[in-house]
Tab-separated table of C-alpha atoms in Angstrom:
chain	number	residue	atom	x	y	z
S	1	UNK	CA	11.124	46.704	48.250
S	2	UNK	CA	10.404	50.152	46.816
S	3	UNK	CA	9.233	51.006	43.384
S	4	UNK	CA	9.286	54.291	41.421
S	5	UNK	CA	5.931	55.858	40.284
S	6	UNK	CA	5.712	56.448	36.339
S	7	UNK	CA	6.257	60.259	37.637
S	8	UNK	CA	9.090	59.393	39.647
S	9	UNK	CA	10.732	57.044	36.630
S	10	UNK	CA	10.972	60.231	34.344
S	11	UNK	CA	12.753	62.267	37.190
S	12	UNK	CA	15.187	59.687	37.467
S	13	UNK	CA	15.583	59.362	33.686
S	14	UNK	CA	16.343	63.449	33.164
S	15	UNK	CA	18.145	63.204	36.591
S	16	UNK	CA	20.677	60.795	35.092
S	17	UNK	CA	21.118	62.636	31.879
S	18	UNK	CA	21.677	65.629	34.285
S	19	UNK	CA	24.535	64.183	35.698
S	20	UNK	CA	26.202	63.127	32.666
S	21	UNK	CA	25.954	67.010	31.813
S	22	UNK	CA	27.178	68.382	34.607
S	23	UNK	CA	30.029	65.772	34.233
S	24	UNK	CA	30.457	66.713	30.807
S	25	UNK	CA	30.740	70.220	31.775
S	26	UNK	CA	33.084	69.595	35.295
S	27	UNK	CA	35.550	68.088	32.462
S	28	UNK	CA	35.392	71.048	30.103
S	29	UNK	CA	36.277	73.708	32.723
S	30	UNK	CA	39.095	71.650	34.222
S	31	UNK	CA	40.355	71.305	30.418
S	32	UNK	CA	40.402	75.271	30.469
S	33	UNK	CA	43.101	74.744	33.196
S	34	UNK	CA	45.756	72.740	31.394
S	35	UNK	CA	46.640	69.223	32.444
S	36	UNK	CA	44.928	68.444	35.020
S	37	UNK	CA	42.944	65.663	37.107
S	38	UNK	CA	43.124	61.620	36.585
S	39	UNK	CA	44.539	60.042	33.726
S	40	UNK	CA	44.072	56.604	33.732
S	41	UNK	CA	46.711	54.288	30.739
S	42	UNK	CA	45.624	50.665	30.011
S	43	UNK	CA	48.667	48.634	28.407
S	44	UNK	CA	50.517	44.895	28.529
S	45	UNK	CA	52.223	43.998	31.527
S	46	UNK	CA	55.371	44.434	29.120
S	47	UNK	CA	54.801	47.986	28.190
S	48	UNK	CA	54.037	48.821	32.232
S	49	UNK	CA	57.128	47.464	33.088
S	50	UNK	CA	59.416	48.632	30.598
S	51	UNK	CA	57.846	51.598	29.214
S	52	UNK	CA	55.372	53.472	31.205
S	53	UNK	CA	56.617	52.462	34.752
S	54	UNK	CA	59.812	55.041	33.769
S	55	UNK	CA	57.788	57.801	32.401
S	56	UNK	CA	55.975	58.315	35.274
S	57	UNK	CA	58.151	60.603	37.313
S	58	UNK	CA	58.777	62.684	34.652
S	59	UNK	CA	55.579	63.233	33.767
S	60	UNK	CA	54.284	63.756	37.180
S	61	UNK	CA	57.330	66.152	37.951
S	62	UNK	CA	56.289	68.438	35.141
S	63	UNK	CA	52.496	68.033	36.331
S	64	UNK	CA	52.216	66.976	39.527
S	65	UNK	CA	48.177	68.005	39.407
S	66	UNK	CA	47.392	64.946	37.451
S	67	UNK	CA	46.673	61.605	39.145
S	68	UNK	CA	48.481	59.055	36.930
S	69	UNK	CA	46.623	54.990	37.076
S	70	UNK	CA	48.162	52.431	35.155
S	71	UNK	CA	45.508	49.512	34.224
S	72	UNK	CA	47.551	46.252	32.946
S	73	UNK	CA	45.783	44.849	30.072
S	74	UNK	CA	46.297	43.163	26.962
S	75	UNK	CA	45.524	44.743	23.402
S	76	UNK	CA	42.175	43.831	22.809
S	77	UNK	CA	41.100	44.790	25.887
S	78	UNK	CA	42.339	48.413	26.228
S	79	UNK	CA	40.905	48.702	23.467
S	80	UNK	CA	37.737	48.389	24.849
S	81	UNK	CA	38.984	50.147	27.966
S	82	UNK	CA	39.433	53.322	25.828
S	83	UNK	CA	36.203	52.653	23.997
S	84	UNK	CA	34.241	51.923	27.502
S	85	UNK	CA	35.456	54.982	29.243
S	86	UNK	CA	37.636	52.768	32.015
S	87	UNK	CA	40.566	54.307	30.477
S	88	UNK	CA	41.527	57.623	29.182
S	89	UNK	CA	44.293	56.057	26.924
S	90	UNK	CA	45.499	52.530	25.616
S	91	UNK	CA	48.938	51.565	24.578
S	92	UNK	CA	48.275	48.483	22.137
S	93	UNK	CA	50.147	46.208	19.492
S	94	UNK	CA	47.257	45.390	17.357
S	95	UNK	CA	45.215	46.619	14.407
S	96	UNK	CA	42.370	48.782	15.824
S	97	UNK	CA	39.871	50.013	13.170
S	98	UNK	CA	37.097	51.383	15.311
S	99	UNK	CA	35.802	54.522	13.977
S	100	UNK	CA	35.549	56.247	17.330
S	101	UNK	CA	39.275	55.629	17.655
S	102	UNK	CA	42.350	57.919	17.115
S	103	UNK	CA	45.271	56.032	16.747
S	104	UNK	CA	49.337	57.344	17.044
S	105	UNK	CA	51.903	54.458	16.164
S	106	UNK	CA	54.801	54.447	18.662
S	107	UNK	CA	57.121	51.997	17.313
S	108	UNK	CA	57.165	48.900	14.994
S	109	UNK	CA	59.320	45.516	15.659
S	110	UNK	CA	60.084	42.047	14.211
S	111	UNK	CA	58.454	38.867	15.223
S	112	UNK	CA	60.596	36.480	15.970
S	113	UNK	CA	60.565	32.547	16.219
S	114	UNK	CA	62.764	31.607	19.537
S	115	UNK	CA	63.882	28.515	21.631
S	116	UNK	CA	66.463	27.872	24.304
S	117	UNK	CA	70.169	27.766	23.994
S	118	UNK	CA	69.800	24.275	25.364
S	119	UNK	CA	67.215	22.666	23.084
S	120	UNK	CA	69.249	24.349	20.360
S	121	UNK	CA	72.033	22.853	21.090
S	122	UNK	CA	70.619	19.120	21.394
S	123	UNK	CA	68.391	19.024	18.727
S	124	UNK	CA	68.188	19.751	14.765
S	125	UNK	CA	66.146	22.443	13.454
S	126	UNK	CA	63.557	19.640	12.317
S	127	UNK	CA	63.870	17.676	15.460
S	128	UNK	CA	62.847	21.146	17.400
S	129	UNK	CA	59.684	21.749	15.193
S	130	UNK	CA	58.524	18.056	16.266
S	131	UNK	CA	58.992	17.322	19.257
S	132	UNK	CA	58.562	20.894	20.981
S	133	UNK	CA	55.215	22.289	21.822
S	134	UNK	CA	54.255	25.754	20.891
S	135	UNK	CA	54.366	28.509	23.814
S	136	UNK	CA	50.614	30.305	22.481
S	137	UNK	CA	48.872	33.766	24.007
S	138	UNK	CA	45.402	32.726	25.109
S	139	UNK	CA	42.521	32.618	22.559
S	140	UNK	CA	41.667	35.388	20.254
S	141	UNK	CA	45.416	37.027	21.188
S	142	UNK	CA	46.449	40.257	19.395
S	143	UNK	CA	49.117	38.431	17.017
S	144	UNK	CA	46.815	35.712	15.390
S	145	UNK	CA	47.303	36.683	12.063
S	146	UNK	CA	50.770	37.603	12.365
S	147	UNK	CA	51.946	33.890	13.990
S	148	UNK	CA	49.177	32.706	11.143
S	149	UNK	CA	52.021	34.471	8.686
S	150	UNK	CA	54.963	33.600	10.289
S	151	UNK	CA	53.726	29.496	10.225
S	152	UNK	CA	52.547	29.755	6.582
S	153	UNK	CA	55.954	30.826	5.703
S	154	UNK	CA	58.077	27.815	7.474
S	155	UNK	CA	55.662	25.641	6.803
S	156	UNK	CA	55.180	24.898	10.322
S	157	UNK	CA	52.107	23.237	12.021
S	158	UNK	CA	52.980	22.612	16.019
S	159	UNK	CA	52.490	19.599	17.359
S	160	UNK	CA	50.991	20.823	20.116
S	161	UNK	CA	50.253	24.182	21.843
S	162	UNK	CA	50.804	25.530	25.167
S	163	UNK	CA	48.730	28.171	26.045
S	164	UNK	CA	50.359	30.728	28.682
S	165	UNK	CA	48.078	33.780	29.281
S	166	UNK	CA	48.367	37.149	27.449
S	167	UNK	CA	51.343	37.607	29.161
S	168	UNK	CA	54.671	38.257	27.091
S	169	UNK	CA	56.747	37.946	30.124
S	170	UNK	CA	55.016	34.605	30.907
S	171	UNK	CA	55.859	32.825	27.579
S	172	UNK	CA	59.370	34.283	27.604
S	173	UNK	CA	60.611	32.547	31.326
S	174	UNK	CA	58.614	29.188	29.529
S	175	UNK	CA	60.886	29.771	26.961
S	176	UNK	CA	63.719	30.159	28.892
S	177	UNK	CA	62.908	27.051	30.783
S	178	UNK	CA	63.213	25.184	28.157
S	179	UNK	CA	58.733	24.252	27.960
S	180	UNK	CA	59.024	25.099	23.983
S	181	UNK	CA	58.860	27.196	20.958
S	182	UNK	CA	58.018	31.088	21.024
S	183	UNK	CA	56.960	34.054	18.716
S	184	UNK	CA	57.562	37.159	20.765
S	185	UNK	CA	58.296	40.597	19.393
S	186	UNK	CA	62.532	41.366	19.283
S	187	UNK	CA	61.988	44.161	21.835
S	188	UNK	CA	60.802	41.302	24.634
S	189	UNK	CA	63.863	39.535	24.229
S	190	UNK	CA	67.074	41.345	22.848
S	191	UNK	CA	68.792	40.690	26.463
S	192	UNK	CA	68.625	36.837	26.071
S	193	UNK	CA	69.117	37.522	21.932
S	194	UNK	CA	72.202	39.294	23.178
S	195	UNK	CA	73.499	36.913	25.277
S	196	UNK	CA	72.755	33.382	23.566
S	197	UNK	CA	69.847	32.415	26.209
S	198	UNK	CA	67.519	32.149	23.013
S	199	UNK	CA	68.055	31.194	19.616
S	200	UNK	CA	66.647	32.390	16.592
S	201	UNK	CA	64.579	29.752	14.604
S	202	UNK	CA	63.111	32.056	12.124
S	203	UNK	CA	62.622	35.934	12.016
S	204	UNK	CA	59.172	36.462	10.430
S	205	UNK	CA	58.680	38.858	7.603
S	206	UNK	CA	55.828	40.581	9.641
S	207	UNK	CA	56.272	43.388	11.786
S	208	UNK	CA	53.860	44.174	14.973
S	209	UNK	CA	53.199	47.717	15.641
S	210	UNK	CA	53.012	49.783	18.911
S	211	UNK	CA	50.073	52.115	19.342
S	212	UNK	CA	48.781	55.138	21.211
S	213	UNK	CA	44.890	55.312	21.137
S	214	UNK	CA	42.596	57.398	22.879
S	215	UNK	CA	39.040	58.101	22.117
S	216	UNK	CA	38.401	60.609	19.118
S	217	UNK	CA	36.067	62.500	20.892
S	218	UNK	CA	38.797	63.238	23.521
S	219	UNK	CA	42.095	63.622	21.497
S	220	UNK	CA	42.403	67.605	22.297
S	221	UNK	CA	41.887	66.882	25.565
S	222	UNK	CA	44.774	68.582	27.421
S	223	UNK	CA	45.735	66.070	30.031
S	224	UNK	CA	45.786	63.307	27.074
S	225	UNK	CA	47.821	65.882	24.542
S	226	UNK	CA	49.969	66.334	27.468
S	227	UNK	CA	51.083	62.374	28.510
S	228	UNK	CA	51.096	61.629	24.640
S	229	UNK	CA	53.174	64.299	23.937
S	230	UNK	CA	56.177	63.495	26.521
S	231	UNK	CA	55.297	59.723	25.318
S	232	UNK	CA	56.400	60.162	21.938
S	233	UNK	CA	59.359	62.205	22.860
S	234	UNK	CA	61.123	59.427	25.176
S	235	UNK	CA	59.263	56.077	23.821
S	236	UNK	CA	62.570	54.755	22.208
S	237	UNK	CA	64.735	56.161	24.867
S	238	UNK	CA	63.160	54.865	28.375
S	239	UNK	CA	63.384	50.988	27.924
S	240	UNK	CA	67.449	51.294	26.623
């Protein structure tokens, strides 16, 4: 096994901080260039699918010199993506209130309290409350406080809880097959709203909202301007 001299330690310790110049400056002359690069975009498996996954082609057709990476993620932890450098930008649905964050809301939407047509149909409001298990996010999810909210104002503890993941589309086919009671943001589920699949048990008074967030430090940077900027533009219009 080898070991550094004490001289050989404080080469490596300038050498590093070398690099992270020269990487520094690498960035600063491509940013001279316009868009250009990788862009990497950490968001929920929800927002991949129906949001991003449809923007891509556009936005690689006006710059095809970027290299686009989507990283699947829930809230919390694109947040820290952004904040750790393993992405350039996070698309979230939570408060954020880290200093070193800039922050662009996209959209807001209602919470909303949902079962299946079926159990609906057999069973009275009350009966549904106790007898049906709650369909939960894993621990520590984005919408604590807001499903906090949204039972303080039926009154509603569950008799039990189901955890399913941090996975939107997850808890919406449990709902559909009939496993229990959801809270899951109207945007998730206006087809089966739409249609009668799901049935409305309670539309909570508390909104969610969607976020853009990149680091602060970064916001003029050219390639994120660029993806933000066409984001805003079509973020209603892409998941019609």
């Amino acid at each position: 096994k080898l070991f550094l001299t004490p001289a050989g330690e404080k080469v490596k310790k300038y050498a590093e901080k070398l690099f992270v110049v020269l990487e520094n400056l690498e960035s600063e002359l491509e940013e001279l260039n316009g868009p250009a690069g990788k862009l990497s975009i950490s968001a929920s498996e929800y927002y991949c699918t129906h949001h991003l996954s449809l923007l891509l082609n556009s936005y690689t057709t006006l710059h095809p010199q970027v290299q686009l990476k989507l990283v699947p993620a829930n809230s919390q932890i694109a947040i820290e993506n952004v904040l750790n450098n393993e992405a350039d930008i996070g698309i979230i649905a939570c408060d954020c209130d880290s200093p070193y964050i800039e922050k662009h809301i996209l959209d807001k939407e209602q919470m909303i309290l949902v079962v299946a047509t079926e159990i609906f149909n057999n069973n009275s409001k009350e009966e549904i409350f106790n007898k049906y298990p709650f369909l939960a996010y894993h621990g520590q999810c984005n919408f604590d406080g807001i499903i906090e909210k949204c039972f303080s104002e039926l009154n509603y503890k569950p008799v039990s809880v189901i955890e399913c993941g941090g996975s939107d589309e997850t808890i919406r086919r449990a709902t559909l097959n009939q496993t229990g009671i959801a809270l899951l943001g109207e945007n998730v589920i206006k087809e089966e709203l739409a249609n009668g699949q799901l049935i409305p048990l309670h539309y909570c008074d508390h909104y969610i909202e969607t976020s853009f967030i990149c680091l602060k430090a970064r916001s003029e940077n050219p390639t994120i301007q660029s993806f933000y900027n066409l984001l805003k533009e079509v973020w209603h219009d892409v998941a019609r």
